[in-house]
Amino acid sequence: MTFDELSHQIFKKQSYLCVGLDTDPRKLPAHLLTEPDPVFAFNKAIIDATADFAVAYKPNIAFYEAQGPRGWESLQKTLEYIPGDCFTIADAKRGDIGNTSGLYARAFFDPSAAGLDFDSITVAPYMGQDSVEPFLEYPGKWVILLALTSNAGSADFQRLPTTPDGDVELFEAVMQTAKTWAGADRMMFVVGATQSTVFSRIRELTPDHFLLVPGVGAQGGSLADVSKCGLTESGGLLVNASRSILYASDGTDFADKARAEAQALQTEMATYLGQYCSRA
Amino acid sequence: MTFDELSHQIFKKQSYLCVGLDTDPRKLPAHLLTEPDPVFAFNKAIIDATADFAVAYKPNIAFYEAQGPRGWESLQKTLEYIPGDCFTIADAKRGDIGNTSGLYARAFFDPSAAGLDFDSITVAPYMGQDSVEPFLEYPGKWVILLALTSNAGSADFQRLPTTPDGDVELFEAVMQTAKTWAGADRMMFVVGATQSTVFSRIRELTPDHFLLVPGVGAQGGSLADVSKCGLTESGGLLVNASRSILYASDGTDFADKARAEAQALQTEMATYLGQYCSRA
């Protein structure tokens, strides 16, 4: 999916919601456990319930990997089921030396390899340019690079000063440098919603890039703050919610409750789009 | 495997060789392609041929992931086949927010989850302490944290100064901080063999920790330099070789040639152990 197509979907659906498919087999509603593939049955119901309100889906690869080969099959089926007008993100946080990153890129981008054809993958920047480039060699695919994450541990290294005057912290150095590797049409950055105090600095540094924003909901970030500082004329944000939608109910009404949660977020997002984007 | 057991194996085998199982289905000898699981057949032959000379095996997870569910099954069989006196490393370079890292830890450390029971996993430090701790919650399992990697891109961020006087580069800040998260009995660091100019600084900073050293062989690092600066009285090094062993020949003699490569490295290592370790 291109930058313009993603932007179009955002204004069409009046939403920049990304639904995180962090599907934990231990948290599934009991009535799904007799299904041949309970994880896929759950994801299918969640996708059906939320697709009107979401522009992106983000399977969290750890949850599938922790199921072994079976989990990989659930992931394949889930990805195939996501509607074509939604952007897909492999939340994998990979990154390795060139030839190995090339294999990870194959795994997630080349359907003839592992049966997966994601639009994008999250990548960790620690190993530098040659660890990221193999993902950019797939035409039309996106890299979503970790910049300033939503967790407490983001303070350990991401906020270290990297200049004598301390003006450029590591996450800013990462964004400045990575901007030279690919344009806003191929690269996004992960910025946690819990980092609202520096959101304006980040928007100054990357005025055109999409930001993938986890941390609203269970992690305590504010959708209002993120939207005010982060929205651009192209949309420019994908705000992720996972647990608050997936586990809104653990009963037979889980999909209805998930739909209501997604709709509530979309309604709020439509308001912010109206407030902050002249195009809306 | 404990620190003392690993150290014992090193002096018993007179080797600190780690064989990297970067098994690429496109590079297998033709006669293996009719096997039901060619990747496992290859790994089994490589393990049989090298186990006398290696103290560790390191499957590179990207190569298995790029095969989908089938690759995961090859990985399970390979891990089960590695002899019990060898240390096992999931070279996965994972790292995510706490609950997600917890799932990755389950995937690689809890055999009831994905059928894998590695001794250790490589982890990327970018997301900080709470992204690493879930791996340390498994008793007896090790974290091998990226510090200064072997690739050219290591210069992009790992070598950024993080103090006004520039004395502490990012990789050193990572090592200093991470040392407080776990002792040398639970944590190792990845340091590329291509980084020999700073190897002494690294050994000063972490005199007791094992270092996992990729980059000898295909990537051009020197075993002599690494051994001189890196060996300790406990051994303290695991030096990895992958492609130079696995693909020493692409014919029916691939295992013999792999054995010869491994033996040559072990012979060289025995010399260095004699030179630099009074215990040897």
Coordinates of C-alpha atoms in Angstrom, one line a residue, chain B residues 41-204:
Chain B
A41 CA 19.4 -33.7 7.3
F42 CA 22.1 -31.1 6.6
N43 CA 22.2 -29.8 10.2
K44 CA 22.4 -33.4 11.5
A45 CA 25.4 -34.1 9.3
I46 CA 27.1 -30.8 10.3
I47 CA 26.5 -31.5 14.0
D48 CA 27.8 -35.1 13.7
A49 CA 30.9 -33.8 11.9
T50 CA 31.7 -30.9 14.2
A51 CA 30.6 -31.9 17.7
D52 CA 34.1 -33.0 18.7
F53 CA 35.4 -29.5 18.1
A54 CA 32.5 -27.2 19.0
V55 CA 31.3 -26.2 22.5
A56 CA 28.2 -24.3 21.2
Y57 CA 25.7 -24.3 18.3
K58 CA 23.8 -21.2 17.2
P59 CA 20.9 -21.6 14.8
N60 CA 20.2 -18.3 13.1
I61 CA 16.5 -18.0 13.5
A62 CA 15.9 -15.9 10.3
F63 CA 16.9 -18.9 8.2
Y64 CA 14.2 -21.1 9.7
E65 CA 11.6 -18.4 9.9
A66 CA 12.0 -17.8 6.2
Q67 CA 10.7 -21.3 5.6
G68 CA 7.4 -20.8 7.5
P69 CA 6.0 -23.7 9.7
R70 CA 8.3 -26.2 8.0
G71 CA 11.3 -24.2 9.0
W72 CA 10.1 -24.2 12.6
E73 CA 9.9 -27.9 12.5
S74 CA 13.5 -28.2 11.2
L75 CA 14.6 -25.9 14.0
Q76 CA 12.9 -28.1 16.6
K77 CA 14.5 -31.3 15.3
T78 CA 17.9 -29.6 15.0
L79 CA 17.8 -28.3 18.6
E80 CA 16.8 -31.7 19.9
Y81 CA 19.7 -33.3 18.0
I82 CA 22.4 -31.0 19.5
P83 CA 24.4 -33.0 22.1
G84 CA 23.7 -32.1 25.7
D85 CA 27.3 -31.1 26.4
C86 CA 27.0 -28.2 23.9
F87 CA 25.6 -24.7 24.7
T88 CA 22.7 -23.7 22.5
I89 CA 22.0 -20.2 21.3
A90 CA 18.9 -18.9 19.6
D91 CA 20.3 -16.2 17.4
A92 CA 17.1 -14.2 17.2
K93 CA 17.9 -10.6 18.3
R94 CA 14.5 -10.2 19.8
G95 CA 13.5 -7.4 22.2
D96 CA 10.1 -5.7 22.8
I97 CA 7.9 -4.4 25.6
G98 CA 7.7 -6.6 28.6
N99 CA 4.7 -8.7 27.9
T100 CA 5.9 -9.3 24.3
S101 CA 9.4 -10.1 25.3
G102 CA 7.8 -12.5 27.8
L103 CA 6.2 -14.3 24.8
Y104 CA 9.5 -14.5 22.9
A105 CA 11.1 -15.9 26.0
R106 CA 8.4 -18.6 26.1
A107 CA 8.9 -19.3 22.4
F108 CA 12.6 -20.1 22.9
F109 CA 12.9 -21.3 26.5
D110 CA 9.7 -23.1 27.3
P111 CA 9.5 -26.4 25.5
S112 CA 5.8 -26.8 26.2
A113 CA 5.1 -23.6 24.1
A114 CA 6.9 -23.9 20.8
G115 CA 8.9 -27.1 21.3
L116 CA 12.2 -25.2 21.9
D117 CA 14.5 -25.3 24.9
F118 CA 17.5 -23.2 24.1
D119 CA 20.1 -22.3 26.7
S120 CA 20.3 -18.7 25.5
I121 CA 19.0 -16.1 23.1
T122 CA 20.5 -13.0 21.5
V123 CA 18.6 -9.8 22.4
A124 CA 18.7 -6.3 21.1
P125 CA 19.2 -3.6 23.8
Y126 CA 17.5 -0.6 22.2
M127 CA 14.3 -0.9 24.3
G128 CA 16.0 -1.1 27.6
Q129 CA 15.8 -3.1 30.8
D130 CA 12.1 -4.1 30.8
S131 CA 12.6 -5.5 27.3
V132 CA 15.4 -7.8 28.5
E133 CA 14.2 -8.9 32.0
P134 CA 11.5 -11.3 30.8
F135 CA 14.2 -13.5 29.3
L136 CA 16.1 -13.5 32.6
E137 CA 13.0 -14.8 34.4
Y138 CA 13.7 -18.3 33.1
P139 CA 16.1 -19.9 35.7
G140 CA 19.4 -21.0 34.2
K141 CA 18.7 -19.4 30.8
W142 CA 21.1 -16.7 29.4
V143 CA 20.7 -13.4 27.6
I144 CA 23.3 -12.6 25.0
L145 CA 22.9 -8.8 24.5
L146 CA 24.1 -7.0 21.4
A147 CA 26.9 -4.6 22.3
L148 CA 29.2 -3.9 19.3
T149 CA 28.2 -5.9 16.3
S150 CA 30.4 -7.1 13.4
N151 CA 28.7 -5.2 10.5
A152 CA 29.6 -1.8 9.0
G153 CA 26.3 -0.4 10.3
S154 CA 27.6 -0.8 13.9
A155 CA 29.2 2.6 13.4
D156 CA 25.9 4.3 12.8
F157 CA 24.6 4.3 16.4
Q158 CA 26.6 1.9 18.6
R159 CA 29.7 4.2 18.4
L160 CA 27.9 7.4 19.1
P161 CA 29.3 9.3 22.1
T162 CA 26.9 9.4 25.1
T163 CA 28.8 11.7 27.4
P164 CA 30.0 15.3 26.8
D165 CA 33.6 14.2 26.7
G166 CA 32.8 11.4 24.2
D167 CA 34.5 8.8 26.4
V168 CA 31.5 6.5 26.6
E169 CA 30.1 5.3 23.4
L170 CA 26.6 3.8 23.1
F171 CA 27.9 0.2 23.1
E172 CA 29.8 0.9 26.3
A173 CA 26.8 2.6 28.0
V174 CA 24.8 -0.5 27.0
M175 CA 27.4 -2.9 28.6
Q176 CA 27.8 -0.7 31.7
T177 CA 24.1 -0.5 32.3
A178 CA 23.3 -4.1 31.4
K179 CA 25.9 -5.5 33.7
T180 CA 23.7 -4.3 36.5
W181 CA 20.7 -6.4 35.2
A182 CA 22.4 -9.8 35.5
G183 CA 25.8 -11.2 36.4
A184 CA 28.3 -12.9 34.2
D185 CA 26.5 -16.2 35.0
R186 CA 23.4 -15.2 33.1
M187 CA 24.5 -12.6 30.6
M188 CA 26.9 -12.5 27.7
F189 CA 27.6 -9.8 25.1
V190 CA 27.9 -9.9 21.3
V191 CA 31.1 -8.2 20.1
G192 CA 32.1 -8.6 16.5
A193 CA 35.6 -10.0 15.6
T194 CA 35.9 -7.1 13.2
Q195 CA 36.0 -4.7 16.2
S196 CA 39.5 -5.7 17.3
T197 CA 40.6 -2.1 17.9
V198 CA 38.3 -1.8 20.8
F199 CA 38.4 -5.3 22.1
S200 CA 40.7 -4.4 25.0
R201 CA 38.4 -1.6 26.1
I202 CA 35.5 -4.1 26.1
R203 CA 37.5 -6.6 28.2
E204 CA 38.3 -4.0 30.7

